[in-house]
Coordinates of C-alpha atoms and ligand atoms in Angstrom, one line a residue:
M1 CA -5.6 -1.9 -17.1
F2 CA -3.9 1.5 -17.8
V3 CA -5.5 4.8 -17.4
T4 CA -2.9 6.1 -19.9
T5 CA -1.5 4.2 -22.9
R6 CA 2.1 4.9 -22.1
S7 CA 4.4 1.8 -21.7
I8 CA 5.9 1.0 -18.3
A9 CA 9.3 1.4 -20.0
S10 CA 8.6 5.0 -20.8
T11 CA 7.2 5.5 -17.4
A12 CA 10.4 4.4 -15.8
K13 CA 12.5 6.5 -18.0
R14 CA 10.4 9.7 -17.4
A15 CA 10.8 9.1 -13.6
F16 CA 14.2 10.4 -13.9
S17 CA 14.1 12.9 -16.6
T18 CA 11.4 15.3 -16.8
S19 CA 10.3 16.4 -13.3
A20 CA 10.5 19.8 -11.6
V21 CA 13.4 18.3 -9.5
S22 CA 16.2 16.4 -10.8
N23 CA 16.0 13.6 -8.3
A24 CA 12.3 12.9 -8.6
A25 CA 11.1 9.4 -8.1
K26 CA 8.5 6.8 -8.9
V27 CA 6.1 6.0 -6.0
A28 CA 3.7 3.1 -6.1
V29 CA 0.5 3.0 -3.7
L30 CA -0.9 -0.5 -3.4
G31 CA -4.5 -0.2 -2.0
A32 CA -4.8 3.1 -3.6
A33 CA -8.6 3.0 -4.1
G34 CA -9.2 2.6 -0.3
G35 CA -10.0 5.3 2.4
I36 CA -6.3 5.8 3.1
G37 CA -5.1 5.0 -0.4
Q38 CA -7.2 7.9 -2.0
S39 CA -6.2 10.6 0.5
L40 CA -2.7 9.5 0.7
S41 CA -2.5 9.6 -3.2
L42 CA -3.9 13.0 -3.2
L43 CA -1.3 14.2 -0.9
L44 CA 1.6 12.5 -2.8
K45 CA 0.2 14.2 -6.0
Q46 CA 1.4 17.5 -4.3
N47 CA 5.0 16.2 -3.5
P48 CA 7.5 17.6 -5.9
N49 CA 9.9 14.9 -5.2
I50 CA 7.6 12.5 -7.1
S51 CA 7.6 12.3 -11.0
D52 CA 5.5 9.1 -11.2
L53 CA 2.7 8.1 -9.1
A54 CA 1.4 4.6 -9.8
L55 CA -2.0 3.7 -8.1
Y56 CA -2.7 0.0 -7.9
D57 CA -5.8 -1.6 -6.3
I58 CA -8.0 -4.6 -7.2
V59 CA -10.8 -2.2 -8.1
N60 CA -11.5 1.4 -9.0
T61 CA -8.1 2.7 -9.6
P62 CA -8.6 3.8 -13.1
G63 CA -11.2 6.3 -11.8
V64 CA -9.1 7.5 -8.9
A65 CA -6.0 8.0 -11.1
A66 CA -7.9 9.9 -13.9
D67 CA -9.4 12.2 -11.2
I68 CA -6.0 12.8 -9.3
S69 CA -4.2 13.2 -12.7
H70 CA -6.0 16.4 -13.4
I71 CA -4.3 18.2 -10.5
N72 CA -1.8 20.7 -12.0
T73 CA 1.4 19.4 -10.4
N74 CA 4.3 17.8 -12.5
S75 CA 3.9 14.2 -11.6
K76 CA 2.3 11.7 -13.9
V77 CA -0.4 9.5 -12.5
T78 CA -1.2 6.0 -13.7
G79 CA -3.9 3.6 -12.4
Y80 CA -3.6 -0.2 -12.5
V81 CA -5.7 -3.1 -11.6
P82 CA -4.6 -6.8 -11.6
E83 CA -5.7 -7.4 -15.3
N84 CA -3.0 -7.0 -17.9
N85 CA -0.1 -7.5 -15.4
G86 CA -1.1 -4.4 -13.7
L87 CA 0.7 -5.0 -10.4
A88 CA 4.0 -5.7 -12.1
K89 CA 3.7 -2.5 -14.2
A90 CA 2.8 -0.4 -11.2
L91 CA 5.9 -1.7 -9.3
E92 CA 8.5 -1.8 -12.1
G93 CA 11.0 1.2 -11.5
S94 CA 9.5 2.2 -8.2
N95 CA 11.8 3.8 -5.6
V96 CA 9.2 3.8 -3.0
V97 CA 6.1 1.5 -2.4
V98 CA 3.5 2.4 0.2
I99 CA 1.1 -0.3 1.1
P100 CA -2.2 0.5 2.8
A101 CA -4.1 -2.5 1.2
G102 CA -6.3 -4.6 3.4
V103 CA -9.3 -4.5 5.5
P104 CA -9.8 -2.0 8.4
R105 CA -11.3 -2.8 11.9
K106 CA -14.9 -2.6 12.9
P107 CA -15.8 -1.7 16.6
G108 CA -14.9 -4.6 19.0
M109 CA -12.0 -5.8 16.9
T110 CA -8.3 -5.7 17.7
R111 CA -5.8 -5.1 14.9
D112 CA -4.8 -8.8 15.4
D113 CA -8.3 -9.7 14.4
L114 CA -7.4 -8.4 10.8
F115 CA -4.5 -10.9 10.5
N116 CA -6.4 -13.7 8.8
T117 CA -7.4 -11.4 5.9
N118 CA -4.6 -9.0 5.7
A119 CA -1.7 -11.4 6.0
S120 CA -2.3 -13.0 2.7
I121 CA -3.0 -9.7 1.0
V122 CA 0.4 -8.2 2.3
Q123 CA 2.3 -11.4 1.6
G124 CA 1.0 -11.4 -2.1
L125 CA 1.8 -7.8 -2.6
A126 CA 5.3 -8.2 -0.9
D127 CA 6.1 -11.1 -3.2
A128 CA 5.3 -8.9 -6.2
C129 CA 7.6 -6.1 -4.9
A130 CA 10.4 -8.7 -4.3
Q131 CA 10.1 -9.7 -7.9
Y132 CA 9.5 -6.3 -9.7
C133 CA 11.2 -3.7 -7.5
P134 CA 13.5 -5.5 -5.0
T135 CA 15.4 -2.4 -4.1
A136 CA 12.6 -0.2 -3.4
H137 CA 11.9 1.1 0.0
I138 CA 8.7 -0.6 1.3
L139 CA 6.4 1.4 3.6
I140 CA 3.7 -0.9 5.4
I141 CA 0.5 0.7 6.7
S142 CA -1.7 -2.4 6.5
N143 CA -2.6 -3.8 9.9
P144 CA -1.6 -5.5 12.1
V145 CA 1.7 -3.7 11.4
N146 CA 3.6 -5.7 14.2
S147 CA 2.9 -8.8 12.0
T148 CA 2.7 -7.5 8.5
V149 CA 6.3 -6.1 8.6
P150 CA 7.8 -9.5 9.6
I151 CA 5.6 -11.0 6.8
V152 CA 7.2 -8.8 4.2
A153 CA 10.8 -9.4 5.6
E154 CA 10.2 -13.1 5.4
T155 CA 8.7 -13.0 1.9
F156 CA 11.8 -10.9 0.7
K157 CA 14.1 -13.4 2.4
A158 CA 12.3 -16.2 0.5
R159 CA 13.3 -14.5 -2.8
G160 CA 16.8 -13.8 -1.5
V161 CA 16.4 -10.0 -1.7
Y162 CA 15.6 -8.7 1.8
D163 CA 17.4 -5.5 2.8
P164 CA 16.3 -4.7 6.5
K165 CA 17.3 -1.0 5.8
R166 CA 14.6 -0.7 3.2
L167 CA 11.5 -2.0 5.1
F168 CA 9.5 0.2 7.3
G169 CA 6.3 -0.2 9.5
V170 CA 4.6 3.2 9.3
T171 CA 4.0 4.3 13.0
S172 CA 4.0 8.0 12.3
L173 CA 0.2 8.3 13.2
D174 CA 1.0 7.5 16.8
V175 CA 3.5 10.4 16.9
V176 CA 1.1 12.7 15.1
R177 CA -1.7 11.8 17.7
A178 CA 0.6 12.1 20.6
S179 CA 1.7 15.7 19.8
R180 CA -1.9 16.7 19.2
F181 CA -3.2 15.1 22.3
V182 CA -0.4 16.5 24.5
S183 CA -1.1 19.9 23.2
E184 CA -4.7 19.6 24.1
V185 CA -3.7 19.1 27.8
K186 CA -0.7 21.3 28.0
G187 CA -1.4 24.0 25.3
G188 CA 1.0 25.2 22.6
D189 CA 1.3 24.5 18.9
P190 CA 1.3 20.7 18.4
K191 CA 3.9 21.2 15.6
D192 CA 6.3 22.3 18.4
I193 CA 5.6 19.3 20.7
H194 CA 7.7 16.4 19.8
I195 CA 6.8 13.1 21.5
T196 CA 8.9 10.0 21.0
V197 CA 6.7 6.9 20.6
V198 CA 8.3 3.6 20.6
G199 CA 7.5 -0.2 20.5
G200 CA 4.8 -1.3 17.9
H201 CA 1.5 -0.2 16.5
S202 CA -1.3 -1.7 18.6
G203 CA -2.6 -1.1 22.1
V204 CA 0.0 -1.8 24.8
T205 CA 2.9 -2.1 22.3
I206 CA 2.5 1.7 21.6
V207 CA 4.8 3.3 24.2
P208 CA 4.9 7.1 24.4
L209 CA 8.0 8.5 26.2
L210 CA 6.3 11.5 27.6
S211 CA 9.3 12.0 30.1
Q212 CA 11.5 13.0 27.2
S213 CA 9.1 15.8 26.0
G214 CA 10.5 18.5 28.2
K215 CA 7.1 18.9 29.9
S216 CA 5.9 17.9 33.3
F217 CA 2.8 15.8 33.8
T218 CA 0.8 14.8 36.9
Q219 CA 0.5 11.0 37.4
E220 CA -3.3 11.5 36.3
E221 CA -2.3 13.3 33.2
L222 CA 0.4 10.6 32.4
D223 CA -2.2 7.9 32.7
A224 CA -4.8 9.5 30.6
L225 CA -2.4 10.6 27.9
T226 CA -0.7 7.3 27.6
H227 CA -4.0 5.4 27.4
R228 CA -5.3 7.9 24.7
I229 CA -2.0 7.5 22.6
Q230 CA -2.2 3.7 22.9
F231 CA -5.8 3.4 21.9
G232 CA -6.4 6.5 19.8
G233 CA -7.1 4.3 16.9
D234 CA -10.2 2.9 18.8
E235 CA -11.7 6.4 19.2
V236 CA -11.9 6.7 15.4
V237 CA -13.3 3.1 15.0
K238 CA -15.8 3.9 17.4
A239 CA -16.9 7.2 15.9
K240 CA -16.9 5.7 12.3
D241 CA -19.3 3.1 13.9
G242 CA -18.7 0.2 11.5
K243 CA -17.5 2.3 8.5
G244 CA -13.8 1.6 9.1
S245 CA -10.8 3.2 10.9
A246 CA -8.6 6.3 10.6
T247 CA -8.0 7.2 6.9
L248 CA -7.5 11.0 6.8
S249 CA -5.1 11.3 9.6
M250 CA -3.3 8.2 8.5
A251 CA -2.9 9.6 5.0
F252 CA -1.4 12.8 6.5
A253 CA 0.9 10.8 8.7
G254 CA 1.9 8.4 5.7
A255 CA 2.4 11.2 3.3
R256 CA 4.8 12.8 5.8
F257 CA 6.7 9.6 6.4
A258 CA 6.9 8.9 2.6
N259 CA 8.2 12.3 2.0
S260 CA 10.8 11.9 4.7
V261 CA 12.0 8.6 3.0
L262 CA 12.1 10.4 -0.4
E263 CA 14.1 13.3 0.8
A264 CA 16.6 11.0 2.4
T265 CA 17.0 8.5 -0.3
V266 CA 16.4 10.1 -3.7
G267 CA 16.8 13.6 -2.4
G268 CA 20.1 13.3 -0.6
K269 CA 19.0 15.2 2.4
R270 CA 20.7 14.3 5.8
G271 CA 19.7 14.2 9.3
I272 CA 16.0 13.3 8.9
V273 CA 14.7 11.3 11.8
E274 CA 11.4 9.6 11.8
P275 CA 9.8 7.1 14.1
T276 CA 9.3 3.7 12.4
F277 CA 9.0 0.0 13.1
V278 CA 12.0 -1.7 11.7
E279 CA 14.3 -4.7 12.1
S280 CA 16.1 -3.5 15.2
P281 CA 19.0 -4.4 17.7
V282 CA 17.2 -2.5 20.5
F283 CA 15.5 -5.7 22.0
A284 CA 17.0 -8.3 19.7
D285 CA 18.7 -10.0 22.6
Q286 CA 15.3 -10.6 24.1
G287 CA 14.0 -12.2 20.9
V288 CA 12.1 -9.0 19.7
E289 CA 13.5 -8.6 16.2
F290 CA 11.4 -5.6 15.2
F291 CA 10.9 -2.5 17.3
A292 CA 9.9 1.2 16.5
T293 CA 12.1 3.9 17.7
N294 CA 13.4 7.1 16.1
V295 CA 15.4 6.2 13.1
E296 CA 17.7 8.4 11.0
L297 CA 17.0 8.0 7.4
G298 CA 19.9 7.9 4.8
A299 CA 20.6 7.3 1.1
N300 CA 20.0 3.6 1.6
G301 CA 17.0 3.9 4.0
V302 CA 17.7 3.1 7.6
E303 CA 20.9 4.9 8.5
K304 CA 21.0 4.9 12.2
I305 CA 18.6 3.3 14.8
H306 CA 18.4 5.5 17.8
P307 CA 18.4 3.9 21.3
L308 CA 15.4 4.4 23.6
G309 CA 17.3 7.2 25.8
K310 CA 16.5 7.6 29.5
L311 CA 13.2 6.2 30.5
S312 CA 11.2 6.9 33.6
A313 CA 10.2 4.0 35.9
Y314 CA 6.6 4.4 34.5
E315 CA 7.9 3.9 30.9
E316 CA 10.1 1.0 31.8
K317 CA 6.9 -0.8 33.0
L318 CA 5.2 0.1 29.7
V319 CA 8.1 -1.3 27.7
E320 CA 8.1 -4.4 29.8
A321 CA 4.3 -4.9 29.0
A322 CA 5.0 -4.3 25.3
L323 CA 7.7 -6.8 24.7
P324 CA 5.9 -10.1 25.2
E325 CA 3.0 -8.9 22.9
L326 CA 5.4 -7.7 20.2
K327 CA 7.2 -10.9 20.4
K328 CA 4.0 -12.9 19.8
N329 CA 2.8 -10.6 16.9
I330 CA 6.3 -11.0 15.2
A331 CA 6.2 -14.6 15.6
K332 CA 2.8 -15.0 14.2
G333 CA 3.9 -13.1 11.0
K334 CA 7.0 -15.2 10.5
S335 CA 5.2 -18.4 11.0
F336 CA 2.5 -17.4 8.6
V337 CA 5.1 -17.2 5.8
A338 CA 6.9 -20.3 6.9
S339 CA 3.6 -22.2 6.7
K340 CA 3.2 -21.3 3.1
Q341 CA 6.6 -22.5 2.0
Ligands
LIG1 N1 -0.4 1.9 10.3 C1 -1.4 2.6 10.7 O1 -1.2 3.5 11.5 C2 -2.8 2.5 10.1 C3 -3.6 3.5 10.3 C4 -5.0 3.4 9.8 C5 -5.3 2.2 9.0 N2 -4.4 1.2 8.9 C6 -4.7 0.0 8.1 O2 -4.6 0.3 6.8 C7 -5.4 -0.6 6.2 C8 -6.3 0.0 5.1 O3 -7.3 0.8 5.7 P1 -8.4 1.6 4.9 O4 -9.2 2.4 5.9 O5 -7.6 2.3 3.8 O6 -9.2 0.4 4.3 P2 -10.2 0.4 3.0 O7 -11.0 -0.8 3.1 O8 -10.9 1.7 2.9 O9 -9.1 0.2 1.7 C9 -8.3 -0.8 1.6 C10 -8.0 -1.0 0.1 O10 -7.2 -2.2 -0.1 C11 -7.7 -2.7 -1.3 N3 -7.1 -4.1 -1.5 C12 -7.7 -5.2 -0.8 N4 -6.9 -6.3 -1.3 C13 -5.9 -5.8 -2.1 C14 -4.9 -6.4 -2.9 N5 -4.6 -7.7 -2.8 N6 -4.1 -5.6 -3.5 C15 -4.4 -4.2 -3.6 N7 -5.3 -3.6 -2.9 C16 -6.2 -4.4 -2.1 C17 -9.2 -2.7 -1.3 O11 -9.8 -2.9 -2.5 C18 -9.4 -1.2 -0.7 O12 -9.5 -0.3 -1.8 C19 -6.2 -1.5 7.1 O13 -5.5 -2.8 7.3 C20 -6.0 -0.6 8.4 O14 -6.1 -1.3 9.6 C21 -3.1 1.3 9.4
LIG2 O1 -7.1 1.6 14.7 C1 -6.9 1.0 13.6 O2 -7.3 -0.1 13.4 C2 -6.3 1.8 12.5 C3 -4.9 2.4 12.9 O3 -4.0 1.3 13.2 C4 -5.0 3.5 13.8 O4 -4.1 3.5 14.8 O5 -5.8 4.4 13.6

């Protein structure tokens, strides 16, 4: 169902003609009525690089879209639900698709416990993206990211449209948390504290490289900060006490990552580097096909995958612990898609 009566054809045309900036884009949010989806859509409405914001969910998007559409920025907001081919209409002409659809954790659950529900949701949405916007940049927030990203890759491969440069697992929240948590211990403005976080997005697969921050830490600080960055999500899950996981900080981190992708792709800006979980050569020789490191973004998405850089002995051990878990998570995502074919 449309919130406005405009046809999808006119939506697509407008995406490149009547915005405040000449290179403005269409962005679709799938899962837009959820905790992350609503706040993320609110932040994206303030982004001048976006001319069309298409909000899709299985419920409630007409209301969310009507509400956000009153904000006085240039972008046009449309809301879609599955009826009347809503998903196809939301996706057609999209330059970027952000996916926070799926269930969040409750206390006592791991992200992998979400697999049974979220794998099918993500696969279904990925299959629609492969059909209706095969060249869009796909940003995956839905957990478990270590498995949902390979699910999207395999789904795109099955349709013959996979481009590894255009698929990103969003790990920005780990980096946002790391700079905040380090500032709490060491002082300073978190915006000036840059912590590289590599690996994946769950527990021991989240590997902060504190030795590269230019700051010095006692062993006690290293242990405490590393644990807090790896398990920061649990703090929010526990505090929300059964009402979900991080939504507001995730929306902030997701909007920042989406903006970087837009600036590099449709905006033509060069030299933007973001941490993200992508198909990567860094540990491919050890059978780990996807890995998060800093990635330079370019016109076609992934431009250059940065290496790990120099690691301390402590960090080498963290990476060693992350690799088998990552390998298992990636294999689980791939075999899920294979089992459906
Ligand atoms: N990558 C990260 O760093 C990160 C951070 C926080 C949360 N997450 C994950 O993001 C996901 C969403 O979290 P949330 O708190 O927003 O959950 P939520 O339950 O508040 O919202 C999820 C939304 O997805 C929608 N949805 C379900 N199936 C759908 C489908 N087939 N198509 C479209 N929409 C569908 C639901 O209707 C709901 O509105 C969870 O899997 C969570 O674990 C990831
Ligand atoms: O912890 C979660 O389940 C949500 C998210 O992955 C997070 O890191 O906050």
